mmCIF file of N, CA and C in Angstrom:
data_model
loop_
_atom_site.group_PDB
_atom_site.id
_atom_site.type_symbol
_atom_site.label_atom_id
_atom_site.label_comp_id
_atom_site.label_asym_id
_atom_site.label_seq_id
_atom_site.Cartn_x
_atom_site.Cartn_y
_atom_site.Cartn_z
ATOM 1 N N MET V 1 -31.555 32.600 14.353
ATOM 2 C CA MET V 1 -31.009 31.474 13.635
ATOM 3 C C MET V 1 -29.612 31.582 12.432
ATOM 4 N N THR V 2 -28.936 30.815 12.263
ATOM 5 C CA THR V 2 -27.557 30.716 11.552
ATOM 6 C C THR V 2 -28.252 30.228 9.925
ATOM 7 N N GLN V 3 -27.733 30.954 9.343
ATOM 8 C CA GLN V 3 -27.527 30.768 8.018
ATOM 9 C C GLN V 3 -26.419 30.177 7.462
ATOM 10 N N GLU V 4 -27.030 28.906 6.581
ATOM 11 C CA GLU V 4 -25.546 28.131 5.748
ATOM 12 C C GLU V 4 -25.235 28.879 4.709
ATOM 13 N N SER V 5 -24.039 28.686 4.375
ATOM 14 C CA SER V 5 -23.681 29.513 3.203
ATOM 15 C C SER V 5 -24.068 28.295 2.076
ATOM 16 N N THR V 6 -24.388 29.057 0.529
ATOM 17 C CA THR V 6 -24.756 28.198 -0.426
ATOM 18 C C THR V 6 -23.239 28.226 -1.471
ATOM 19 N N THR V 7 -22.452 28.804 -0.968
ATOM 20 C CA THR V 7 -21.298 29.137 -1.556
ATOM 21 C C THR V 7 -20.742 27.891 -1.841
ATOM 22 N N PRO V 8 -20.164 27.091 -2.997
ATOM 23 C CA PRO V 8 -19.684 25.666 -2.981
ATOM 24 C C PRO V 8 -18.105 25.979 -2.214
ATOM 25 N N PRO V 9 -17.492 24.922 -1.565
ATOM 26 C CA PRO V 9 -16.277 24.941 -1.038
ATOM 27 C C PRO V 9 -15.172 25.142 -2.187
ATOM 28 N N ARG V 10 -14.082 25.806 -1.923
ATOM 29 C CA ARG V 10 -12.989 26.140 -2.954
ATOM 30 C C ARG V 10 -11.913 25.167 -2.543
ATOM 31 N N SER V 11 -12.081 24.664 -1.266
ATOM 32 C CA SER V 11 -10.946 23.749 -0.767
ATOM 33 C C SER V 11 -11.525 23.114 0.204
ATOM 34 N N LEU V 12 -10.466 21.707 0.154
ATOM 35 C CA LEU V 12 -10.841 20.742 1.006
ATOM 36 C C LEU V 12 -9.503 20.386 1.612
ATOM 37 N N GLY V 13 -9.898 20.222 2.804
ATOM 38 C CA GLY V 13 -8.408 19.628 3.555
ATOM 39 C C GLY V 13 -8.745 18.020 4.148
ATOM 40 N N ILE V 14 -7.925 17.413 4.159
ATOM 41 C CA ILE V 14 -8.333 15.892 4.088
ATOM 42 C C ILE V 14 -6.766 15.619 5.288
ATOM 43 N N CYS V 15 -7.337 14.938 6.809
ATOM 44 C CA CYS V 15 -6.380 14.524 7.641
ATOM 45 C C CYS V 15 -6.477 13.313 7.481
ATOM 46 N N VAL V 16 -5.092 12.605 7.360
ATOM 47 C CA VAL V 16 -5.635 10.857 7.087
ATOM 48 C C VAL V 16 -4.629 10.544 8.210
ATOM 49 N N THR V 17 -5.264 9.655 9.354
ATOM 50 C CA THR V 17 -4.593 8.964 10.355
ATOM 51 C C THR V 17 -4.597 7.646 10.080
ATOM 52 N N THR V 18 -5.010 6.950 9.224
ATOM 53 C CA THR V 18 -5.178 5.599 9.083
ATOM 54 C C THR V 18 -4.528 5.148 8.153
ATOM 55 N N ARG V 19 -4.028 3.513 7.877
ATOM 56 C CA ARG V 19 -3.576 3.158 6.644
ATOM 57 C C ARG V 19 -4.567 2.769 5.734
ATOM 58 N N GLU V 20 -5.476 2.369 6.218
ATOM 59 C CA GLU V 20 -6.858 1.650 5.083
ATOM 60 C C GLU V 20 -7.477 2.638 4.559
ATOM 61 N N SER V 21 -7.158 3.656 4.332
ATOM 62 C CA SER V 21 -7.843 4.991 3.802
ATOM 63 C C SER V 21 -7.662 5.272 2.529
ATOM 64 N N THR V 22 -6.509 4.489 1.852
ATOM 65 C CA THR V 22 -6.323 4.902 0.437
ATOM 66 C C THR V 22 -7.578 5.114 -0.378
ATOM 67 N N ARG V 23 -7.809 4.071 -0.704
ATOM 68 C CA ARG V 23 -8.967 4.252 -1.791
ATOM 69 C C ARG V 23 -9.797 5.343 -1.500
ATOM 70 N N HIS V 24 -10.374 5.410 -0.377
ATOM 71 C CA HIS V 24 -11.363 6.699 0.072
ATOM 72 C C HIS V 24 -10.589 7.730 -0.073
ATOM 73 N N VAL V 25 -9.957 8.258 0.253
ATOM 74 C CA VAL V 25 -8.797 9.348 -0.028
ATOM 75 C C VAL V 25 -8.547 9.625 -1.343
ATOM 76 N N LEU V 26 -8.332 8.862 -1.935
ATOM 77 C CA LEU V 26 -8.207 9.118 -3.508
ATOM 78 C C LEU V 26 -9.199 9.129 -4.260
ATOM 79 N N GLY V 27 -10.320 8.528 -3.578
ATOM 80 C CA GLY V 27 -12.038 9.039 -4.215
ATOM 81 C C GLY V 27 -12.194 10.362 -4.079
ATOM 82 N N LEU V 28 -12.063 11.094 -2.666
ATOM 83 C CA LEU V 28 -12.163 11.912 -2.548
ATOM 84 C C LEU V 28 -11.372 13.089 -3.133
ATOM 85 N N ALA V 29 -10.339 12.819 -3.333
ATOM 86 C CA ALA V 29 -9.038 13.913 -3.896
ATOM 87 C C ALA V 29 -9.346 13.964 -5.395
ATOM 88 N N GLY V 30 -10.133 12.727 -5.916
ATOM 89 C CA GLY V 30 -10.307 12.960 -7.700
ATOM 90 C C GLY V 30 -11.497 13.518 -8.015
ATOM 91 N N ALA V 31 -12.589 13.453 -6.816
ATOM 92 C CA ALA V 31 -13.897 14.092 -6.940
ATOM 93 C C ALA V 31 -13.628 15.378 -6.636
ATOM 94 N N ALA V 32 -13.088 15.907 -5.819
ATOM 95 C CA ALA V 32 -12.533 17.233 -5.707
ATOM 96 C C ALA V 32 -11.926 17.812 -6.843
ATOM 97 N N ALA V 33 -11.106 17.362 -7.284
ATOM 98 C CA ALA V 33 -10.347 17.706 -8.379
ATOM 99 C C ALA V 33 -11.401 17.876 -9.841
ATOM 100 N N ARG V 34 -12.286 17.002 -9.960
ATOM 101 C CA ARG V 34 -12.707 16.899 -11.155
ATOM 102 C C ARG V 34 -13.754 18.027 -11.302
ATOM 103 N N VAL V 35 -14.224 18.482 -10.075
ATOM 104 C CA VAL V 35 -15.229 19.793 -10.090
ATOM 105 C C VAL V 35 -14.399 21.321 -9.492
ATOM 106 N N GLY V 36 -12.935 21.043 -9.761
ATOM 107 C CA GLY V 36 -12.352 22.399 -9.307
ATOM 108 C C GLY V 36 -11.905 22.493 -8.035
ATOM 109 N N ILE V 37 -12.278 21.936 -7.214
ATOM 110 C CA ILE V 37 -12.002 22.139 -5.689
ATOM 111 C C ILE V 37 -10.278 21.960 -5.174
ATOM 112 N N SER V 38 -9.707 22.881 -4.905
ATOM 113 C CA SER V 38 -8.106 22.348 -4.634
ATOM 114 C C SER V 38 -8.105 21.684 -3.075
ATOM 115 N N THR V 39 -7.527 20.375 -3.068
ATOM 116 C CA THR V 39 -7.301 19.618 -1.875
ATOM 117 C C THR V 39 -6.117 19.686 -1.605
ATOM 118 N N GLU V 40 -5.718 19.430 0.185
ATOM 119 C CA GLU V 40 -4.339 19.194 0.354
ATOM 120 C C GLU V 40 -4.732 18.348 1.585
ATOM 121 N N ILE V 41 -3.692 17.548 1.674
ATOM 122 C CA ILE V 41 -3.976 16.186 2.302
ATOM 123 C C ILE V 41 -2.454 16.337 3.136
ATOM 124 N N PHE V 42 -3.069 16.053 4.617
ATOM 125 C CA PHE V 42 -1.942 15.758 5.620
ATOM 126 C C PHE V 42 -1.967 14.422 6.392
ATOM 127 N N LEU V 43 -0.653 13.668 6.140
ATOM 128 C CA LEU V 43 -0.596 12.392 6.389
ATOM 129 C C LEU V 43 -0.187 12.230 7.788
ATOM 130 N N THR V 44 -0.676 11.574 8.837
ATOM 131 C CA THR V 44 -0.169 11.655 10.134
ATOM 132 C C THR V 44 -0.659 9.960 10.930
ATOM 133 N N GLY V 45 0.128 10.017 11.632
ATOM 134 C CA GLY V 45 0.346 8.830 12.427
ATOM 135 C C GLY V 45 0.278 7.636 11.944
ATOM 136 N N GLU V 46 -0.746 6.905 11.380
ATOM 137 C CA GLU V 46 -0.723 5.987 11.043
ATOM 138 C C GLU V 46 -0.651 5.990 9.203
ATOM 139 N N GLY V 47 -1.469 6.935 9.058
ATOM 140 C CA GLY V 47 -1.341 7.636 7.715
ATOM 141 C C GLY V 47 -0.142 7.641 6.753
ATOM 142 N N VAL V 48 0.747 7.775 7.412
ATOM 143 C CA VAL V 48 2.308 8.204 6.754
ATOM 144 C C VAL V 48 2.337 6.926 5.996
ATOM 145 N N HIS V 49 1.760 5.633 6.258
ATOM 146 C CA HIS V 49 2.073 4.079 5.594
ATOM 147 C C HIS V 49 1.575 4.506 4.332
ATOM 148 N N LEU V 50 0.994 5.517 3.948
ATOM 149 C CA LEU V 50 0.200 5.776 2.640
ATOM 150 C C LEU V 50 1.382 5.917 1.620
ATOM 151 N N VAL V 51 2.540 6.432 2.059
ATOM 152 C CA VAL V 51 3.493 6.787 1.022
ATOM 153 C C VAL V 51 4.321 5.371 0.612
ATOM 154 N N ARG V 52 3.807 4.349 1.153
ATOM 155 C CA ARG V 52 4.190 3.080 0.653
ATOM 156 C C ARG V 52 3.295 2.226 -0.097
ATOM 157 N N ASP V 53 2.144 2.742 -0.474
ATOM 158 C CA ASP V 53 0.567 2.288 -1.186
ATOM 159 C C ASP V 53 1.441 2.837 -2.750
ATOM 160 N N ARG V 54 0.996 1.501 -3.496
ATOM 161 C CA ARG V 54 1.061 1.458 -5.062
ATOM 162 C C ARG V 54 0.458 2.688 -5.798
ATOM 163 N N ARG V 55 -0.421 3.081 -5.244
ATOM 164 C CA ARG V 55 -1.373 4.267 -5.444
ATOM 165 C C ARG V 55 -1.056 5.801 -5.140
ATOM 166 N N PHE V 56 0.044 5.970 -4.400
ATOM 167 C CA PHE V 56 0.231 6.946 -3.803
ATOM 168 C C PHE V 56 0.749 8.103 -4.664
ATOM 169 N N GLN V 57 1.069 7.844 -6.057
ATOM 170 C CA GLN V 57 1.365 8.735 -6.889
ATOM 171 C C GLN V 57 -0.144 9.293 -7.286
ATOM 172 N N GLU V 58 -1.030 8.618 -7.804
ATOM 173 C CA GLU V 58 -2.346 9.107 -7.859
ATOM 174 C C GLU V 58 -2.537 10.437 -7.324
ATOM 175 N N LEU V 59 -2.457 9.956 -5.648
ATOM 176 C CA LEU V 59 -2.895 10.988 -4.634
ATOM 177 C C LEU V 59 -2.091 12.473 -5.051
ATOM 178 N N ILE V 60 -0.781 12.436 -5.128
ATOM 179 C CA ILE V 60 0.084 13.306 -5.458
ATOM 180 C C ILE V 60 -0.274 14.113 -6.591
ATOM 181 N N GLU V 61 -0.788 13.531 -7.711
ATOM 182 C CA GLU V 61 -1.286 14.057 -8.902
ATOM 183 C C GLU V 61 -2.646 14.753 -8.438
ATOM 184 N N ALA V 62 -3.461 14.297 -7.588
ATOM 185 C CA ALA V 62 -4.737 14.785 -7.074
ATOM 186 C C ALA V 62 -5.146 16.197 -6.279
ATOM 187 N N ALA V 63 -3.601 15.882 -5.532
ATOM 188 C CA ALA V 63 -3.670 16.965 -4.377
ATOM 189 C C ALA V 63 -2.207 17.441 -3.501
ATOM 190 N N ARG V 64 -2.465 18.027 -2.805
ATOM 191 C CA ARG V 64 -0.849 18.601 -2.272
ATOM 192 C C ARG V 64 -0.955 17.992 -0.845
ATOM 193 N N VAL V 65 0.172 17.216 -0.879
ATOM 194 C CA VAL V 65 0.201 16.206 0.080
ATOM 195 C C VAL V 65 1.712 16.577 0.796
ATOM 196 N N SER V 66 1.194 16.579 2.250
ATOM 197 C CA SER V 66 2.096 16.956 3.277
ATOM 198 C C SER V 66 2.344 15.600 4.149
ATOM 199 N N VAL V 67 3.501 15.347 4.851
ATOM 200 C CA VAL V 67 3.725 14.294 5.528
ATOM 201 C C VAL V 67 4.097 14.884 7.213
ATOM 202 N N CYS V 68 3.511 14.623 8.099
ATOM 203 C CA CYS V 68 4.022 14.485 9.334
ATOM 204 C C CYS V 68 5.434 13.718 9.475
ATOM 205 N N ASP V 69 6.278 14.735 9.773
ATOM 206 C CA ASP V 69 7.979 14.156 10.052
ATOM 207 C C ASP V 69 7.842 13.280 11.327
ATOM 208 N N ALA V 70 7.320 13.797 12.397
ATOM 209 C CA ALA V 70 7.497 13.067 13.344
ATOM 210 C C ALA V 70 7.046 11.646 13.270
ATOM 211 N N SER V 71 5.898 11.365 12.778
ATOM 212 C CA SER V 71 4.918 10.222 12.846
ATOM 213 C C SER V 71 5.844 9.435 11.743
ATOM 214 N N PHE V 72 6.467 10.140 10.440
ATOM 215 C CA PHE V 72 6.775 9.411 9.610
ATOM 216 C C PHE V 72 8.459 8.666 10.232
ATOM 217 N N ARG V 73 8.877 9.710 11.094
ATOM 218 C CA ARG V 73 10.266 8.823 11.834
ATOM 219 C C ARG V 73 9.877 7.769 12.601
ATOM 220 N N SER V 74 9.014 7.948 13.492
ATOM 221 C CA SER V 74 8.264 6.929 14.360
ATOM 222 C C SER V 74 7.872 5.487 13.791
ATOM 223 N N ALA V 75 7.714 5.876 12.389
ATOM 224 C CA ALA V 75 7.156 4.685 11.931
ATOM 225 C C ALA V 75 8.206 3.901 10.979
ATOM 226 N N ASP V 76 9.491 4.377 11.595
ATOM 227 C CA ASP V 76 10.472 3.778 10.927
ATOM 228 C C ASP V 76 10.740 3.749 9.387
ATOM 229 N N LEU V 77 10.090 4.831 8.989
ATOM 230 C CA LEU V 77 10.248 5.295 7.285
ATOM 231 C C LEU V 77 11.022 6.600 7.330
ATOM 232 N N ASP V 78 11.694 7.019 8.141
ATOM 233 C CA ASP V 78 12.723 7.649 7.783
ATOM 234 C C ASP V 78 14.137 7.252 6.930
ATOM 235 N N GLY V 79 14.541 7.840 6.211
ATOM 236 C CA GLY V 79 15.347 7.561 5.339
ATOM 237 C C GLY V 79 15.058 7.127 3.918
ATOM 238 N N GLU V 80 13.665 6.799 3.901
ATOM 239 C CA GLU V 80 12.985 6.498 2.859
ATOM 240 C C GLU V 80 12.835 7.484 1.419
ATOM 241 N N ASP V 81 13.066 7.574 0.319
ATOM 242 C CA ASP V 81 12.792 8.199 -0.352
ATOM 243 C C ASP V 81 11.275 8.205 -0.778
ATOM 244 N N VAL V 82 10.569 9.184 -1.049
ATOM 245 C CA VAL V 82 9.104 8.938 -1.269
ATOM 246 C C VAL V 82 8.882 9.865 -2.714
ATOM 247 N N ILE V 83 8.980 9.095 -3.488
ATOM 248 C CA ILE V 83 8.862 9.759 -4.966
ATOM 249 C C ILE V 83 7.488 10.823 -5.107
ATOM 250 N N GLY V 84 7.984 11.894 -5.455
ATOM 251 C CA GLY V 84 7.092 12.972 -5.516
ATOM 252 C C GLY V 84 7.158 14.103 -4.598
ATOM 253 N N LEU V 85 7.296 13.804 -3.300
ATOM 254 C CA LEU V 85 7.734 14.577 -2.190
ATOM 255 C C LEU V 85 9.167 15.197 -2.286
ATOM 256 N N THR V 86 9.073 16.358 -1.625
ATOM 257 C CA THR V 86 10.575 16.736 -1.284
ATOM 258 C C THR V 86 10.844 17.025 0.017
ATOM 259 N N ASP V 87 11.967 17.729 0.329
ATOM 260 C CA ASP V 87 11.914 17.590 2.412
ATOM 261 C C ASP V 87 11.346 18.950 2.854
ATOM 262 N N LYS V 88 10.490 19.918 1.977
ATOM 263 C CA LYS V 88 9.631 20.719 2.029
ATOM 264 C C LYS V 88 8.381 20.094 2.740
ATOM 265 N N ASP V 89 8.378 18.481 2.143
ATOM 266 C CA ASP V 89 6.670 18.208 2.423
ATOM 267 C C ASP V 89 6.711 17.403 3.687
ATOM 268 N N PHE V 90 7.617 17.126 4.163
ATOM 269 C CA PHE V 90 7.691 16.517 5.658
ATOM 270 C C PHE V 90 7.586 17.998 6.710
ATOM 271 N N VAL V 91 6.880 17.901 7.538
ATOM 272 C CA VAL V 91 6.364 19.280 8.057
ATOM 273 C C VAL V 91 5.894 18.609 9.631
ATOM 274 N N THR V 92 5.591 19.911 10.434
ATOM 275 C CA THR V 92 4.885 19.744 11.666
ATOM 276 C C THR V 92 3.568 19.731 11.831
ATOM 277 N N GLN V 93 2.956 19.678 12.810
ATOM 278 C CA GLN V 93 1.643 19.472 12.978
ATOM 279 C C GLN V 93 1.191 20.893 12.781
ATOM 280 N N TRP V 94 2.215 21.885 12.456
ATOM 281 C CA TRP V 94 1.551 23.447 12.513
ATOM 282 C C TRP V 94 0.723 23.378 10.906
ATOM 283 N N ARG V 95 1.578 22.484 10.079
ATOM 284 C CA ARG V 95 1.054 22.244 8.747
ATOM 285 C C ARG V 95 -0.617 22.120 8.690
ATOM 286 N N ASN V 96 -0.774 20.814 9.590
ATOM 287 C CA ASN V 96 -2.000 20.462 9.539
ATOM 288 C C ASN V 96 -2.991 21.568 10.400
ATOM 289 N N ALA V 97 -2.525 22.454 11.396
ATOM 290 C CA ALA V 97 -3.460 23.365 11.750
ATOM 291 C C ALA V 97 -3.619 24.613 10.806
ATOM 292 N N GLU V 98 -2.722 25.038 9.648
ATOM 293 C CA GLU V 98 -2.734 25.855 8.877
ATOM 294 C C GLU V 98 -3.939 25.393 8.095
ATOM 295 N N MET V 99 -3.822 24.058 7.737
ATOM 296 C CA MET V 99 -4.785 23.499 6.903
ATOM 297 C C MET V 99 -5.998 23.568 7.391
ATOM 298 N N VAL V 100 -6.487 23.287 8.673
ATOM 299 C CA VAL V 100 -7.647 23.755 9.383
ATOM 300 C C VAL V 100 -8.144 25.057 8.986
ATOM 301 N N GLU V 101 -7.458 25.679 9.472
ATOM 302 C CA GLU V 101 -7.751 27.130 9.158
ATOM 303 C C GLU V 101 -8.359 28.132 8.023
ATOM 304 N N HIS V 102 -7.419 27.411 6.718
ATOM 305 C CA HIS V 102 -7.648 28.158 5.610
ATOM 306 C C HIS V 102 -8.414 27.088 4.751
ATOM 307 N N CYS V 103 -8.875 25.945 4.731
ATOM 308 C CA CYS V 103 -9.619 25.216 3.853
ATOM 309 C C CYS V 103 -10.786 25.838 4.263
ATOM 310 N N ASP V 104 -11.824 25.345 3.201
ATOM 311 C CA ASP V 104 -13.317 25.635 3.320
ATOM 312 C C ASP V 104 -14.108 24.418 3.875
ATOM 313 N N ARG V 105 -13.474 23.519 3.710
ATOM 314 C CA ARG V 105 -14.248 21.985 4.551
ATOM 315 C C ARG V 105 -12.580 21.092 4.753
ATOM 316 N N TYR V 106 -13.021 20.610 5.971
ATOM 317 C CA TYR V 106 -11.889 19.419 6.502
ATOM 318 C C TYR V 106 -12.444 18.114 7.040
ATOM 319 N N LEU V 107 -12.080 17.589 6.780
ATOM 320 C CA LEU V 107 -12.107 15.886 7.081
ATOM 321 C C LEU V 107 -10.986 15.131 7.627
ATOM 322 N N ILE V 108 -11.735 14.326 8.643
ATOM 323 C CA ILE V 108 -10.290 13.226 9.239
ATOM 324 C C ILE V 108 -10.978 12.056 8.711
ATOM 325 N N VAL V 109 -9.914 11.160 8.381
ATOM 326 C CA VAL V 109 -10.201 9.807 7.918
ATOM 327 C C VAL V 109 -9.020 8.832 8.153
#
């Protein structure tokens, strides 16, 4: 019999793969921040378009955000400045794999 942990999660990883998920991701990240859960967000595929959403700055305030550089380039967003992100925030899928490995909980939206 497997025993489930009753220890609350301390970290949450969210992989965002769709454009339509901004409200949902903001809600999750905000709720996690309010209860002291550290949140990391990885934007990939269509999810990279969230950098254009007017609420993107709220996301950066609630979580550590990384963007898949390959997806960003293939979406023809390369060359656009993204306020709140630095060159170090544009990463490979390796960052997503690290997030899966070290976050207590991991979601894909």
